[in-house]
Amino acid sequence: MIENSKKPIPVLVSGALGRMGSEVVNTVLNSKDCELVAAIDINEKNNGSNISELLKVKNCDVFVSNDFEGTLCSVSQNYRNENIKPVLVDFTHPDSVYENTRSAIAYGVSPVVGTTGLSPSQIQDLSVFAQKASVGCAIIPNFSVGMVLLQQAASVAARFYDNIELIEMHHNQKADSPSGTCIKTAEMIEEYPKKFNQNLVKESELLKGVRGGLRDSGINIHSVRLPGLLAHQLVIMGSQGETYTIKHDTIDRKAYMPGVLQAIKKIGNYETLVYGLEKLIF
Amino acid sequence: MIENSKKPIPVLVSGALGRMGSEVVNTVLNSKDCELVAAIDINEKNNGSNISELLKVKNCDVFVSNDFEGTLCSVSQNYRNENIKPVLVDFTHPDSVYENTRSAIAYGVSPVVGTTGLSPSQIQDLSVFAQKASVGCAIIPNFSVGMVLLQQAASVAARFYDNIELIEMHHNQKADSPSGTCIKTAEMIEEYPKKFNQNLVKESELLKGVRGGLRDSGINIHSVRLPGLLAHQLVIMGSQGETYTIKHDTIDRKAYMPGVLQAIKKIGNYETLVYGLEKLIF
Amino acid sequence: MIENSKKPIPVLVSGALGRMGSEVVNTVLNSKDCELVAAIDINEKNNGSNISELLKVKNCDVFVSNDFEGTLCSVSQNYRNENIKPVLVDFTHPDSVYENTRSAIAYGVSPVVGTTGLSPSQIQDLSVFAQKASVGCAIIPNFSVGMVLLQQAASVAARFYDNIELIEMHHNQKADSPSGTCIKTAEMIEEYPKKFNQNLVKESELLKGVRGGLRDSGINIHSVRLPGLLAHQLVIMGSQGETYTIKHDTIDRKAYMPGVLQAIKKIGNYETLVYGLEKLIF
Amino acid sequence: MIENSKKPIPVLVSGALGRMGSEVVNTVLNSKDCELVAAIDINEKNNGSNISELLKVKNCDVFVSNDFEGTLCSVSQNYRNENIKPVLVDFTHPDSVYENTRSAIAYGVSPVVGTTGLSPSQIQDLSVFAQKASVGCAIIPNFSVGMVLLQQAASVAARFYDNIELIEMHHNQKADSPSGTCIKTAEMIEEYPKKFNQNLVKESELLKGVRGGLRDSGINIHSVRLPGLLAHQLVIMGSQGETYTIKHDTIDRKAYMPGVLQAIKKIGNYETLVYGLEKLIF
């Protein structure tokens, strides 16, 4: 009986018509643990339209609004007397994410932020504000559960391997290299302090200039860019006679939805800011 | 100063002229934390020969003996008054391993057993005996550190993935399938109780009979056998839009030596039987 | 000047609003070697609508029609006096593909058929008919250029390797196994007549029933089904001390468009039926 | 009956006690198409010793000699009246290989040369000399059949792909990068003249200096060095929605023996110099 009486988590999606936001809307509508209560999008054109019809997803009674504050205010009032906090999933724009997140906390709504672009000082600021308001707030640079598992497994294995190379492979429309996610993997590996890949021989390079970099720790990151790839990362560790490889392949942005769902379900247990999906899933 | 005063661990190798044993001799001779004190081999022909000359390895003063009990007895006497327990590494034969291990414990020498073939009741028996004698005893079915890491990472990830398939690939002189190590991986994954790989569609198989098996848990194990392979294992986990793959490749039996060394160094901290390398390396 | 005077190939797409057909429309509109002249779709609802607006692709003046014969007739009349044959790309339904293809040939339009379901006797029939009419007709079970390259490379290598195993991996909504494309690969390998994977040892299987099959030639096909995969195939060949692996990964159906384009451009050189993309691209 | 009457090819191995030479001795002794007739090694110590006993291989009556010219002369006389040319397999030293090869040709013995270090002008010289003497001579920089297949398959595929990246992975005792074999692969790909990997976006590299190089053709070569690897090469080609990967893995130098055997069997059909295994196996 207790299970049945558990109420679904009310979810607001901001950036609901964007590429990630529309996937989130679809995911929330198909989860029995969540209930979509608002769809916010800055684009005036679709104001008032039914979100299910617009996105051709499961039927619901939610209509798109471009009034962020107004929507937040009314949802927060509706749930004032319930002992369940609404959650705001934000996939909007670097320019608005800080204000959005601050407003949500002020209204007692827990933000789950996928939008990038928050500066360290803004995150610090939000952390103080969330704690004062006793509202959980999740800042999640990467919603991929598999990538969190890869990074954790790599960081465990790094204690046992002195030789590690990373290969990240992306579509050839990605401008920056190495990828931020791969740098994060390297940083997690480097938390176990040692010098990796110590030379056994004096190396000579006949040809230079391939894409990718060498970190101070000695870790190499190779960056491959090809059409036909989406987002792939390999960690290869070697010792005498054996190699241990951990690999993550993403071929569709639906891949991030289980992580979004985990964050929505778990952030209600917190009254502070939480940074990174790894904090929420273990 | 403290570091310098640390005495090396005295090591006896039984099966010293076998394929694994000779690698262990070489490894021990090259480790500053260990000292080779005896090399035992059943083969009478080489009795009394210098082990370094026989194996063409680093010079030492150890001569091969085929007298297991005598060697054990004299080494144990030599270290009676030291506060360091000698370690016996055993890579011999299923027929002799139980008696060897029991004798070593009786002499206060810690066995590190790589020989397979001990029955569950023999292991239980040795466990009781080791505890009574307050002597650490390590039974290690697989000395590969990388494989332990793979199995641990797979078992962590299994909490997050409902779909998992295993592929193990070995040289085509391996008679049994699936490999014991891969079955162990499946068992570790299955410790998180759920049904894997639930069918979404009614499957039809046009052709049957490929090598490999389906476990009660729903996990598939594919067994590939080809010359040019040695020992390889892949765990592939999938969810919407992404796959997470963990892979271990062994191309030389030197791969097991770091695990042997870890076991030698750690077993002195125990006064009971320890089963599996994973108990000693984390 | 000669290059400039080369006229684009007029292309009709049948099944223009389907998943593959709409990709073909988009591809043809973006190719300077082709010109979209008709978009046919059985669905009455969109009859008369502009195809560019419907599919949100590059602007053009083509309006969807559900009148297959009428469209074919009028296009064929328009190009009667040109020395260039129009091409019909058909991604429709097994029930209609034979009649469609026969009609196109009758009107002097070269069919490029991606729809599956033609029986061997229907193909034979179309072959006779195409030859009589001196119209090229391409029946293409798989438009992937990469897959053709894999199959050709595997069949070359099979002369040198006695041990070959295949692994095909697809999303877990695929009902049949092994995949038809992988069986085709096995058949091409088997054209070099020998017995593969001769046992060196008496094998024992502790666990049976994994998905996948064993062919008479001795070739094993392993079938992996996981969410997060789309369509992947590996050919692994081994001999003493080395393995040679050929792998093809498809993560989006756009992957088939270069093959469609090749078929459109090349079929004009033929006055007979051509079966398989490999006949057109080398 | 014809099959039975076919005489085995007489084989001399020079550098017979070296790492490659001793594998060749073993391979020749186990091939029914060849007969070992001489084992030459510069090292005086083993002069006159039975090669089978020294190498612990299949029994034969050949004794090691350090007299290169004398051995060549006597073998050549023994087979003067037979219509089968002896073959000399040379795995010696860059300093001696030119003279050895020239002498063999002079004695009417076909050299199969695996020793590296011949300059282009020396090869040109040997080519003229072999032609004049009507003696086949094989100069083989890489005896791996699988690598030849990879390079050929990559060069075929390059006609269809505009985006190609190479990854070569070796043990961390290899000093030079990129590997010569991988550069050869790039050269073969570049025989189809086009510019690869044209940028779609303005790339920015946050971190530089990873091992590996960028060729004028636009092809990237990534060089990975780890213990636990031996010699591995990947060619990855990508186009919209798909990737095609060709991979070769060597884990033991036995991998080169089938190529050596092919060269021994085929060189008798030539009366000129042949460069590269690919000339002999197709």
XYZ file of N, CA and C in Angstrom, chain A residues 29-109:
243
model
N 7.007 12.158 -19.355
C 5.645 11.681 -19.640
C 5.549 10.151 -19.581
N 6.646 9.474 -19.866
C 6.634 8.015 -19.864
C 7.121 7.387 -18.561
N 7.413 8.223 -17.562
C 7.868 7.681 -16.278
C 6.716 7.706 -15.282
N 6.498 6.572 -14.616
C 5.395 6.539 -13.644
C 5.783 7.236 -12.340
N 7.070 7.561 -12.173
C 7.513 8.238 -10.951
C 7.421 9.759 -11.059
N 7.136 10.259 -12.267
C 7.132 11.708 -12.483
C 5.798 12.146 -13.093
N 5.520 13.424 -12.940
C 4.340 14.007 -13.585
C 4.758 15.342 -14.192
N 4.533 15.517 -15.484
C 4.881 16.795 -16.106
C 3.852 17.843 -15.687
N 4.315 18.937 -15.100
C 3.369 19.968 -14.661
C 3.558 21.292 -15.396
N 4.698 21.454 -16.070
C 4.878 22.686 -16.837
C 5.932 22.500 -17.913
N 5.724 23.188 -19.047
C 6.690 23.176 -20.142
C 6.953 24.631 -20.518
N 8.156 25.079 -20.262
C 8.504 26.482 -20.470
C 9.441 26.576 -21.665
N 9.171 27.529 -22.561
C 10.106 27.756 -23.661
C 10.064 29.227 -24.046
N 11.211 29.771 -24.298
C 11.359 31.207 -24.523
C 10.712 31.641 -25.845
N 10.617 30.709 -26.786
C 10.096 30.990 -28.110
C 8.605 31.342 -28.047
N 8.249 32.594 -28.379
C 6.853 33.062 -28.223
C 5.876 32.318 -29.131
N 6.386 31.897 -30.275
C 5.524 31.333 -31.315
C 4.588 30.223 -30.820
N 5.109 29.385 -29.924
C 4.323 28.235 -29.508
C 3.631 28.432 -28.163
N 3.640 29.643 -27.680
C 3.020 29.945 -26.392
C 1.552 29.473 -26.400
N 1.180 28.688 -25.415
C -0.208 28.240 -25.302
C -0.512 26.945 -26.046
N 0.428 26.457 -26.847
C 0.158 25.207 -27.584
C 0.305 24.003 -26.652
N -0.433 22.962 -26.952
C -0.320 21.728 -26.172
C 1.024 21.053 -26.483
N 1.789 20.745 -25.439
C 3.147 20.210 -25.639
C 3.127 18.839 -26.316
N 2.137 18.019 -26.010
C 2.064 16.675 -26.601
C 1.847 16.765 -28.105
N 0.986 17.688 -28.529
C 0.750 17.834 -29.961
C 1.977 18.396 -30.673
N 2.599 19.366 -30.042
C 3.791 19.976 -30.653
C 4.904 18.948 -30.874
N 5.130 18.136 -29.858
C 6.269 17.202 -29.932
C 5.857 15.812 -30.404
N 4.568 15.628 -30.663
C 4.054 14.301 -31.036
C 4.466 13.233 -30.034
N 4.198 13.517 -28.770
C 4.509 12.562 -27.706
C 3.230 12.225 -26.953
N 3.347 11.379 -25.947
C 2.215 10.905 -25.145
C 1.320 12.067 -24.692
N 0.022 11.868 -24.784
C -0.938 12.938 -24.437
C -0.822 13.433 -23.002
N -0.964 14.753 -22.847
C -1.030 15.340 -21.513
C -1.711 16.702 -21.630
N -1.996 17.315 -20.493
C -2.734 18.584 -20.505
C -1.834 19.784 -20.280
N -0.581 19.666 -20.625
C 0.351 20.773 -20.353
C 0.500 21.642 -21.597
N 0.423 22.959 -21.374
C 0.535 23.907 -22.484
C 1.807 24.726 -22.333
N 2.479 24.944 -23.448
C 3.766 25.644 -23.407
C 3.578 27.081 -22.932
N 4.473 27.517 -22.049
C 4.434 28.914 -21.597
C 5.803 29.544 -21.804
N 5.820 30.841 -22.115
C 7.125 31.518 -22.160
C 7.325 32.412 -20.938
N 6.463 32.271 -19.951
C 6.571 33.064 -18.719
C 7.217 32.216 -17.629
N 8.532 32.299 -17.521
C 9.269 31.456 -16.587
C 8.839 31.715 -15.144
N 8.932 33.000 -14.730
C 8.618 33.347 -13.334
C 7.179 32.999 -12.972
N 6.260 33.356 -13.848
C 4.841 33.107 -13.571
C 4.553 31.627 -13.392
N 5.130 30.812 -14.270
C 4.916 29.375 -14.187
C 5.485 28.823 -12.887
N 6.683 29.239 -12.569
C 7.362 28.795 -11.352
C 6.513 29.137 -10.130
N 6.008 30.359 -10.109
C 5.208 30.853 -8.993
C 3.940 30.014 -8.818
N 3.266 29.750 -9.928
C 1.982 29.044 -9.780
C 2.197 27.579 -9.414
N 3.213 26.950 -10.013
C 3.498 25.551 -9.636
C 3.874 25.482 -8.155
N 4.698 26.416 -7.719
C 5.169 26.382 -6.334
C 3.994 26.550 -5.364
N 3.027 27.388 -5.731
C 1.826 27.564 -4.875
C 1.004 26.271 -4.811
N 0.853 25.632 -5.983
C 0.062 24.396 -6.026
C 0.588 23.317 -5.097
N 1.913 23.300 -4.924
C 2.515 22.219 -4.148
C 2.970 22.683 -2.766
N 2.520 23.914 -2.378
C 2.946 24.493 -1.105
C 2.676 23.566 0.075
N 1.505 22.956 0.066
C 1.109 22.169 1.233
C 1.401 20.673 1.093
N 2.015 20.310 0.013
C 2.387 18.899 -0.154
C 3.802 18.725 0.393
N 4.116 17.528 0.838
C 5.501 17.349 1.298
C 6.400 16.803 0.182
N 6.132 17.273 -1.015
C 6.981 16.872 -2.145
C 7.396 18.128 -2.893
N 8.703 18.247 -3.162
C 9.197 19.441 -3.870
C 9.135 19.224 -5.372
N 8.586 20.184 -6.124
C 8.671 20.096 -7.582
C 10.131 20.194 -8.021
N 10.411 19.647 -9.213
C 11.767 19.702 -9.781
C 11.723 20.439 -11.116
N 12.666 21.357 -11.305
C 12.788 22.058 -12.584
C 13.980 21.508 -13.362
N 13.734 20.953 -14.543
C 14.856 20.528 -15.388
C 15.166 21.648 -16.375
N 16.395 22.118 -16.371
C 16.769 23.283 -17.177
C 17.773 22.914 -18.274
N 17.299 22.940 -19.521
C 18.210 22.858 -20.680
C 17.962 24.102 -21.523
N 18.491 25.239 -21.081
C 18.200 26.490 -21.789
C 19.467 27.080 -22.405
N 19.971 28.147 -21.819
C 21.068 28.868 -22.457
C 22.017 29.393 -21.378
N 23.324 29.404 -21.664
C 24.276 29.921 -20.684
C 23.897 31.304 -20.132
N 23.239 32.122 -20.934
C 22.934 33.482 -20.494
C 21.855 33.532 -19.409
N 20.954 32.563 -19.437
C 19.819 32.648 -18.512
C 19.890 31.643 -17.371
N 20.815 30.686 -17.454
C 20.747 29.566 -16.517
C 20.946 29.999 -15.057
N 21.840 30.946 -14.827
C 22.083 31.343 -13.441
C 20.831 31.946 -12.811
N 20.200 32.891 -13.520
C 18.991 33.538 -12.986
C 17.865 32.519 -12.796
N 17.685 31.657 -13.809
C 16.660 30.612 -13.711
C 16.837 29.776 -12.448
N 18.075 29.357 -12.239
C 18.352 28.435 -11.140
C 18.103 29.120 -9.795
N 18.555 30.359 -9.712
C 18.353 31.136 -8.490
C 16.859 31.326 -8.197
N 16.099 31.649 -9.234
C 14.653 31.842 -9.051
C 13.997 30.557 -8.570
N 14.352 29.429 -9.204
C 13.744 28.156 -8.817
C 13.970 27.889 -7.339
N 15.204 28.057 -6.891
C 15.518 27.825 -5.474
C 14.667 28.748 -4.598
N 14.545 29.992 -5.018
C 13.757 30.961 -4.241
C 12.304 30.504 -4.087
N 11.779 29.872 -5.108
C 10.390 29.391 -5.060
C 10.274 27.996 -4.427
N 11.379 27.464 -3.942
C 11.316 26.133 -3.317
C 11.210 25.002 -4.314
N 11.636 25.253 -5.534
C 11.633 24.227 -6.577
C 13.078 23.768 -6.788
